[in-house]
Coordinates of C-alpha atoms and ligand atoms in Angstrom, one line a residue:
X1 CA 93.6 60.1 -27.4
X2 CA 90.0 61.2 -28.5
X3 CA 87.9 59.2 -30.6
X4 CA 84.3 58.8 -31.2
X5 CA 82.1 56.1 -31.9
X6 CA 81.0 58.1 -35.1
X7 CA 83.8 57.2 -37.0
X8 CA 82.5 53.6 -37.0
X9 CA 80.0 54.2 -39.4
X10 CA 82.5 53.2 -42.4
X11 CA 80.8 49.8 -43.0
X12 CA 82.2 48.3 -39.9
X13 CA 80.1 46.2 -37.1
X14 CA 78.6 48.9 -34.6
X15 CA 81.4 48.8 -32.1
X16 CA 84.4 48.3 -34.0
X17 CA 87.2 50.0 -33.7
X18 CA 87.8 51.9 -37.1
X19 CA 91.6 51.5 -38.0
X20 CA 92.6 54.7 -36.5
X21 CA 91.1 53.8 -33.5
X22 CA 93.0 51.0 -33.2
X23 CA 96.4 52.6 -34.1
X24 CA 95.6 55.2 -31.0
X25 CA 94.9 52.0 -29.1
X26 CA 97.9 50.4 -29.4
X27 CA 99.7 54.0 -29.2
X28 CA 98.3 55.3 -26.2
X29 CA 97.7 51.9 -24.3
X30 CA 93.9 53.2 -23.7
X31 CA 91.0 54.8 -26.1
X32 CA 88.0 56.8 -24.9
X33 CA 84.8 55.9 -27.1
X34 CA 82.7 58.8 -26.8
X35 CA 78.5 57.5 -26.9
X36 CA 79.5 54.4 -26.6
X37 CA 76.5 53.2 -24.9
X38 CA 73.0 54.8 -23.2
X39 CA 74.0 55.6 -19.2
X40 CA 70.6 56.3 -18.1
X41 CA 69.3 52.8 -17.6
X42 CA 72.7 51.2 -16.6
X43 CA 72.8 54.1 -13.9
X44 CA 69.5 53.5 -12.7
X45 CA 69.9 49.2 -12.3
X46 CA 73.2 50.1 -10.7
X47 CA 71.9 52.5 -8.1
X48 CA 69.0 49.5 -7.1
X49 CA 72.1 47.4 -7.0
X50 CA 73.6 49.2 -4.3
X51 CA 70.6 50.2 -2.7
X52 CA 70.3 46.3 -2.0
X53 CA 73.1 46.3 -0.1
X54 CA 72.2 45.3 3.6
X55 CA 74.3 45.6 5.9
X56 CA 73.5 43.3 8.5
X57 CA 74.7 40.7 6.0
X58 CA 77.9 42.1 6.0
X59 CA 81.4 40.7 7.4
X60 CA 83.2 43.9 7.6
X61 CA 80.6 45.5 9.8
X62 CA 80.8 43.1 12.7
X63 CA 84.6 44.3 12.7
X64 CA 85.4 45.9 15.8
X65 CA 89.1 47.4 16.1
X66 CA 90.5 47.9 19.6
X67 CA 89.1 44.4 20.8
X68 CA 91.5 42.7 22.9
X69 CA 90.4 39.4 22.2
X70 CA 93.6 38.7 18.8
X71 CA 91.5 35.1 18.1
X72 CA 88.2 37.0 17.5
X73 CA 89.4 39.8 15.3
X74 CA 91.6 37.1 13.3
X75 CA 88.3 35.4 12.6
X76 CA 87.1 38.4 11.3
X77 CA 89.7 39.1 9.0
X78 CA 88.9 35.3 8.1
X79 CA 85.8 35.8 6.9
X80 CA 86.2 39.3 5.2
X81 CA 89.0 37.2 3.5
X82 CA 86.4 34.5 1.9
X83 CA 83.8 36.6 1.4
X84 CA 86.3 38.6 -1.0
X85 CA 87.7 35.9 -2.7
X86 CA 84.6 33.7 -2.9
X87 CA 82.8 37.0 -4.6
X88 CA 83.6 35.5 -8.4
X89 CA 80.1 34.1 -8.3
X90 CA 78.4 36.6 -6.5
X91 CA 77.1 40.3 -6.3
X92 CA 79.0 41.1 -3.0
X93 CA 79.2 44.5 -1.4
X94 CA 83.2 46.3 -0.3
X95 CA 82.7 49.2 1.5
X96 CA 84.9 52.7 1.7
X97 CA 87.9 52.7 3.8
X98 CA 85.8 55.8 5.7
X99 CA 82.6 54.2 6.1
X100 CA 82.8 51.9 9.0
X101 CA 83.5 54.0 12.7
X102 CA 86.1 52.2 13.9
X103 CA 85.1 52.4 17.2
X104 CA 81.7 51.0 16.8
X105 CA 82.1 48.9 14.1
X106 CA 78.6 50.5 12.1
X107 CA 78.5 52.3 9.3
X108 CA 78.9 56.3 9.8
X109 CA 76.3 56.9 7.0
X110 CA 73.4 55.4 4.8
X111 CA 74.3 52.1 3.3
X112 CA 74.1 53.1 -0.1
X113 CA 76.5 56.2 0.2
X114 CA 79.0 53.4 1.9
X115 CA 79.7 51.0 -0.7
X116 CA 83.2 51.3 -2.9
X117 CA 82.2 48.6 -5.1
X118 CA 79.9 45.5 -5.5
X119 CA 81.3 42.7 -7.6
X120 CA 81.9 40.2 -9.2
X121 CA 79.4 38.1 -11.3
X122 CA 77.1 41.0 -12.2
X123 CA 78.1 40.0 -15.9
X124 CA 76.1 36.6 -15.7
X125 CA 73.5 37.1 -12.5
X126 CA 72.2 40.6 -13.9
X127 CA 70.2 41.0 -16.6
X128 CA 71.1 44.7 -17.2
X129 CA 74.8 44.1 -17.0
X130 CA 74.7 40.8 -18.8
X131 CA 72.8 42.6 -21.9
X132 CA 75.5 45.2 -21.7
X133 CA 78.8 42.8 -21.0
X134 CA 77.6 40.5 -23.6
X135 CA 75.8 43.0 -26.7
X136 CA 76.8 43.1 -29.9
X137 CA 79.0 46.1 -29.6
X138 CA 81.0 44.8 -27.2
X139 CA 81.7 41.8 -28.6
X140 CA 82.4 43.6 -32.1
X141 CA 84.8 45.9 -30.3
X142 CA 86.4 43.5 -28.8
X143 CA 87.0 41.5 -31.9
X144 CA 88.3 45.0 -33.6
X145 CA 91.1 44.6 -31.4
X146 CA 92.6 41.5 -33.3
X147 CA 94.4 40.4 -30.0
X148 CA 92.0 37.7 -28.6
X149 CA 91.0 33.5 -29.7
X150 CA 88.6 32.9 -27.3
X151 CA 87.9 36.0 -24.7
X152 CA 86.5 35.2 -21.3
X153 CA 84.5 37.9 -19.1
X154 CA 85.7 38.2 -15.7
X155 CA 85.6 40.7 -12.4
X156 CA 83.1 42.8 -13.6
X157 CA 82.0 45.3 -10.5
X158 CA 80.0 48.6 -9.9
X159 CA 82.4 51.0 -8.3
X160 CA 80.5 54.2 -6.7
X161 CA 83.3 56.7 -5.9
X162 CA 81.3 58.1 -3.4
X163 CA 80.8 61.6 -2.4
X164 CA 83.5 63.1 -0.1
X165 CA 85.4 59.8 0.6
X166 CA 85.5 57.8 -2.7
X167 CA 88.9 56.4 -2.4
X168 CA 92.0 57.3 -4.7
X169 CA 93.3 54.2 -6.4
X170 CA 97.3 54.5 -6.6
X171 CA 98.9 53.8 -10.0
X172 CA 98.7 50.0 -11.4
X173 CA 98.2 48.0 -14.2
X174 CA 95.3 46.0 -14.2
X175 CA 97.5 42.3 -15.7
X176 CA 98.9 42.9 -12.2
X177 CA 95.5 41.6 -11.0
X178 CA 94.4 39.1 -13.9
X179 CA 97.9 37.4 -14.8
X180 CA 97.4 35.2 -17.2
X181 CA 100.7 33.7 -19.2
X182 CA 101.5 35.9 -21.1
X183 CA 99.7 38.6 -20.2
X184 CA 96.2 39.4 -21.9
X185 CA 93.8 41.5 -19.9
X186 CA 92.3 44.2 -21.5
X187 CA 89.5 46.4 -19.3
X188 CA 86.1 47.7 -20.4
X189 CA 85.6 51.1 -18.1
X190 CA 82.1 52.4 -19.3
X191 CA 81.1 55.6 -17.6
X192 CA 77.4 55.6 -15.9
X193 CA 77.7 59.3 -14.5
X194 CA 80.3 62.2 -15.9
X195 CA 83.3 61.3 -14.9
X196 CA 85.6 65.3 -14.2
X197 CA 88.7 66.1 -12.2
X198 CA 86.7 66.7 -8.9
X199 CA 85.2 63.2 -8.7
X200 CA 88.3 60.9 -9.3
X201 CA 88.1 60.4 -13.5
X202 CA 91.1 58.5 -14.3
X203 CA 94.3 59.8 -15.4
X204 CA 96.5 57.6 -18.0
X205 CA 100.5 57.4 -19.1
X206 CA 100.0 57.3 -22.6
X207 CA 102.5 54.8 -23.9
X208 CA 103.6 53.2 -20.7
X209 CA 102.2 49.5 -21.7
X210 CA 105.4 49.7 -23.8
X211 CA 108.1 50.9 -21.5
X212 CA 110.9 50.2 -22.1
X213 CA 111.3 51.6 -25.1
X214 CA 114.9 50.6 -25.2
X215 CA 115.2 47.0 -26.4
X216 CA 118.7 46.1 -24.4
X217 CA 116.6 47.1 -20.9
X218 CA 114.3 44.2 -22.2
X219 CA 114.7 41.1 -19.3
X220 CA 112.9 37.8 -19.8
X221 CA 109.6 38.9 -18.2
X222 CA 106.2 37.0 -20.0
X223 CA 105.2 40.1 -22.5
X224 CA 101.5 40.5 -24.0
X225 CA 101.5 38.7 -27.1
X226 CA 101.3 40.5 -30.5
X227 CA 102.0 39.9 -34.2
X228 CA 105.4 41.1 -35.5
X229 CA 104.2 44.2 -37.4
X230 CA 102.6 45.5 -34.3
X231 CA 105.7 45.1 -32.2
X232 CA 107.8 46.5 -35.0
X233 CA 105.3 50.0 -35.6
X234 CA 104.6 50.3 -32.0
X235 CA 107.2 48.9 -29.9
X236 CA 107.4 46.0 -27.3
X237 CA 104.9 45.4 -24.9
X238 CA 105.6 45.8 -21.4
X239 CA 105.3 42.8 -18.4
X240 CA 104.1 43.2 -15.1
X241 CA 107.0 44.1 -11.9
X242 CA 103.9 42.2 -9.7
X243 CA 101.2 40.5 -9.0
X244 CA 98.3 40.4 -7.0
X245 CA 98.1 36.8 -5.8
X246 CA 96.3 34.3 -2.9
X247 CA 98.6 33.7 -0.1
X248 CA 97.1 30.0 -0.3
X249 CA 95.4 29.2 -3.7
X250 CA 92.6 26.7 -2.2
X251 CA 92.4 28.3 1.1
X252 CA 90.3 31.9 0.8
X253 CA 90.4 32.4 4.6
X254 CA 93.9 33.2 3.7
X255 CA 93.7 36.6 2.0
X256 CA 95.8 37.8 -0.4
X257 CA 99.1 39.2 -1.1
X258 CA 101.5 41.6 -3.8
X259 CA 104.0 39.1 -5.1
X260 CA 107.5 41.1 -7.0
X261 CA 108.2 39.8 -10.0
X262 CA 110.6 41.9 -12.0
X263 CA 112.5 45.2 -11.1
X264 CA 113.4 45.4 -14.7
X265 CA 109.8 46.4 -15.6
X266 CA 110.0 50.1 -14.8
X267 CA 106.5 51.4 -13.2
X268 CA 107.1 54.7 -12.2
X269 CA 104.2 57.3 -12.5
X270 CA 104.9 60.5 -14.5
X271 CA 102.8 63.5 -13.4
X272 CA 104.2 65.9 -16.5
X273 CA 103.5 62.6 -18.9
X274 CA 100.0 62.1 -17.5
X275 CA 96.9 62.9 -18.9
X276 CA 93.5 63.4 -17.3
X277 CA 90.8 62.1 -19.1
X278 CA 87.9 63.6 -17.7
X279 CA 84.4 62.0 -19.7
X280 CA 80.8 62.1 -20.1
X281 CA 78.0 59.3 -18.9
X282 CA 78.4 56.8 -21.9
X283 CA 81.8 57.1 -22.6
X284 CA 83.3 53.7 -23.0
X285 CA 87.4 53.6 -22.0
X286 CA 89.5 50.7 -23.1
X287 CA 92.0 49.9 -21.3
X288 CA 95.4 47.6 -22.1
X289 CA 96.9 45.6 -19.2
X290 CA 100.0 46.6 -19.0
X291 CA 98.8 50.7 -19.0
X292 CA 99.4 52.5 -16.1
X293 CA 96.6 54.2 -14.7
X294 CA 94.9 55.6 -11.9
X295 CA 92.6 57.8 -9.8
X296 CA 92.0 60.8 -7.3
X297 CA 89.9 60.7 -4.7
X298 CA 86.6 62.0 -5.1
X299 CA 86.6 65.4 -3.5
X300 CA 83.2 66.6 -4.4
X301 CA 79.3 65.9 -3.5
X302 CA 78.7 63.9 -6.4
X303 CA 79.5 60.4 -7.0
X304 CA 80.9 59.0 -9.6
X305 CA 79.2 55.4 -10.5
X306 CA 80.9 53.4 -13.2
X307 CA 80.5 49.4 -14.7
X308 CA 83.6 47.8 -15.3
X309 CA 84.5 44.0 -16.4
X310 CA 87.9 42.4 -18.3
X311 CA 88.3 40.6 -20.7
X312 CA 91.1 37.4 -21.0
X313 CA 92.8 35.2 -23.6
X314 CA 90.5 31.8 -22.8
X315 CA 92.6 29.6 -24.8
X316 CA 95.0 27.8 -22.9
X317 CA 97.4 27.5 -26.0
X318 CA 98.0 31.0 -26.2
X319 CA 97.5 32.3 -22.6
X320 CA 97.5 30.6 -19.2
X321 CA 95.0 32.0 -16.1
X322 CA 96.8 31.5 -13.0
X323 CA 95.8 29.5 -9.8
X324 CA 97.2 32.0 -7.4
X325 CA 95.2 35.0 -9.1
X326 CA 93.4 36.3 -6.7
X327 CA 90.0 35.4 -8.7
X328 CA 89.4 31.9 -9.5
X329 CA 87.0 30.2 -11.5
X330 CA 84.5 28.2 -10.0
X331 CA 82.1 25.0 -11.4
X332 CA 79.3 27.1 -10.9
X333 CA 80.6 30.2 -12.8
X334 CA 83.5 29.6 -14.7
X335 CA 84.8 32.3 -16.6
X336 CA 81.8 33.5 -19.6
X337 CA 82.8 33.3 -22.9
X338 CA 82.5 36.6 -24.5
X339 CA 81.4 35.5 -28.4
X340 CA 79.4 32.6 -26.7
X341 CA 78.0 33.8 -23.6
X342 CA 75.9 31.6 -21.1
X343 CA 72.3 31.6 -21.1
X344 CA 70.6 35.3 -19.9
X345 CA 69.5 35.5 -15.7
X346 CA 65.9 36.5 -15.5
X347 CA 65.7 40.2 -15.8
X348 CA 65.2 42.0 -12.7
X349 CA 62.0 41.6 -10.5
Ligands
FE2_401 FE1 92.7 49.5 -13.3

């Protein structure tokens, strides 16, 4: 449940997982690394990140509900559906379900208090979060976890939580929006402010990447790969029930879509099972793809900024990205290998 990055000073690289670390990994389905990494400067580049967000540039704030023209509101949705999808390249700005007055169409506060989340190239178009994605530690770490060839960085975001309406997000598991074949996502959650019970920390069921537990429930679903001991100490990995998919791979105007998979994959959220993990600025949580997880709203006056990115399996021989996942690599940025990143953006002005 609790570890600290302490323990890695046992000759290993700075980052790696020390074996018990790695045991409570593949346990729990998520670790919380204590220290991890200095918030204070990844908190500050994250603020001016959202503080750039202007508004007038925005799709979703030309969105007026209660037009009677259908055509001109289906255009809308149009565009709010490219400028999504076409955001793997891009620092783009998604704004709170509260945020926009419905009857108006503007924001009902300051900019910067309205954004959920900007995303999703930060990784390779910020210096700050490129240095951070790509340092030493987190590639050691990631190679700790013996269950990657060839990672690839993907979706990484800023997500604010903002005061008072930071929106709860419902219990998932994040291969549900990264499929790859089998499934390989693994999420890197690193805390910029203190994350607590009032401002929407996460809350985890320990053990539920590997539901069921009961072999003869097991259906034909694509598992996470892992070696034969691991299975055999730890118990079977668990699928995905669905995924989050394009409704049209090469049409973004399309928008996107929850596709069932499997009702054999049982997904069913546990309040007595659940643990909150509340945790400090600099905390780094790892999470496994097939965890369930999720968060509260943010019920109180402060916000609750945190960097987030995933790693995949890159080699096509041992896991397959899909073409209907929502996020799709593109010429200009395809998908950054983690142990042999691309070359560093200009640090911020
Ligand atoms: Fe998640």
């Amino acid at each position: 449940m609790i570890s600290t990055a302490t323990e890695t000073s046992t000759g290993l690289a700075p980052g790696a997982l020390t074996p018990s670390q790695l045991e409570q990994f593949r346990k729990d389905g998520y670790l919380i690394l204590h220290g991890f990494f200095d918030p204070a400067p990844i908190l500050a580049r994250a603020r001016d990140v959202i503080q750039s967000f202007d508004p007038a540039a925005h799709p979703l704030t030309k969105f007026v509900t209660g037009s009677d023209d259908d055509s001109t509101k289906e255009n809308e949705e149009h565009v709010g559906n490219a400028y999504f999808l076409e955001s793997g390249d891009s620092i783009r700005f998604f704004l709170e379900e509260g945020a926009v007055d419905p009857k108006t169409g503007q924001l009902n506060r300051q900019p910067d208090l309205a954004v959920n989340k900007a995303g999703h190239a930060l990784h390779v178009l910020d210096r700050t979060f490129y240095d951070l994605s790509f340092s030493d530690k987190v590639q050691n770490l990631v190679r700790s976890l013996e269950s990657f060839t060839e990672p690839r960085t993907l979706q990484s975001m800023i997500i604010c939580k903002q005061p008072s309406i930071g929106g709860a997000v419902p219990p998932h598991n994040d291969s549900t929006f990264l499929y790859t074949d089998p499934p390989s996502a693994t999420g890197l959650w690193f805390a910029l402010e203190d994350c607590t019970k009032t401002n929407g920390c996460l809350s985890f069921l320990p053990g539920s990447h590997r539901w069921p537990l009961d072999s003869h429930q097991q259906g034909n679903e694509q598992r996470p790969k892992e070696d034969r001991d691991v299975k055999e100490n730890y118990g079977v990995p668990r699928g995905v029930n669905k995924r989050f998919v394009r409704k049209e791979p090469t049409n973004t105007s399309a928008g996107t879509t929850f596709e069932e998979l499997s009702v054999s994959e049982e997904d069913a959220w546990r309040d007595n099972e659940a643990r909150v993990e509340e945790c400090k600025a600099g905390t780094l949580v790892l999470i496994h793809g097939s965890v369930l997880h999720k968060s509260e709203k943010n019920l109180s006056d402060r916000s609750r900024y945190i960097y987030t990115f995933h790693a995949i399996e890159g080699d096509e021989s041992k896991a397959k990205y899909d073409e209907k996942n929502w996020l799709q690599p593109t010429k200009a940025t395809p998908f950054s290998k983690l142990y042999n990143p691309p070359p560093a953006p200009a640090p911020a002005a």
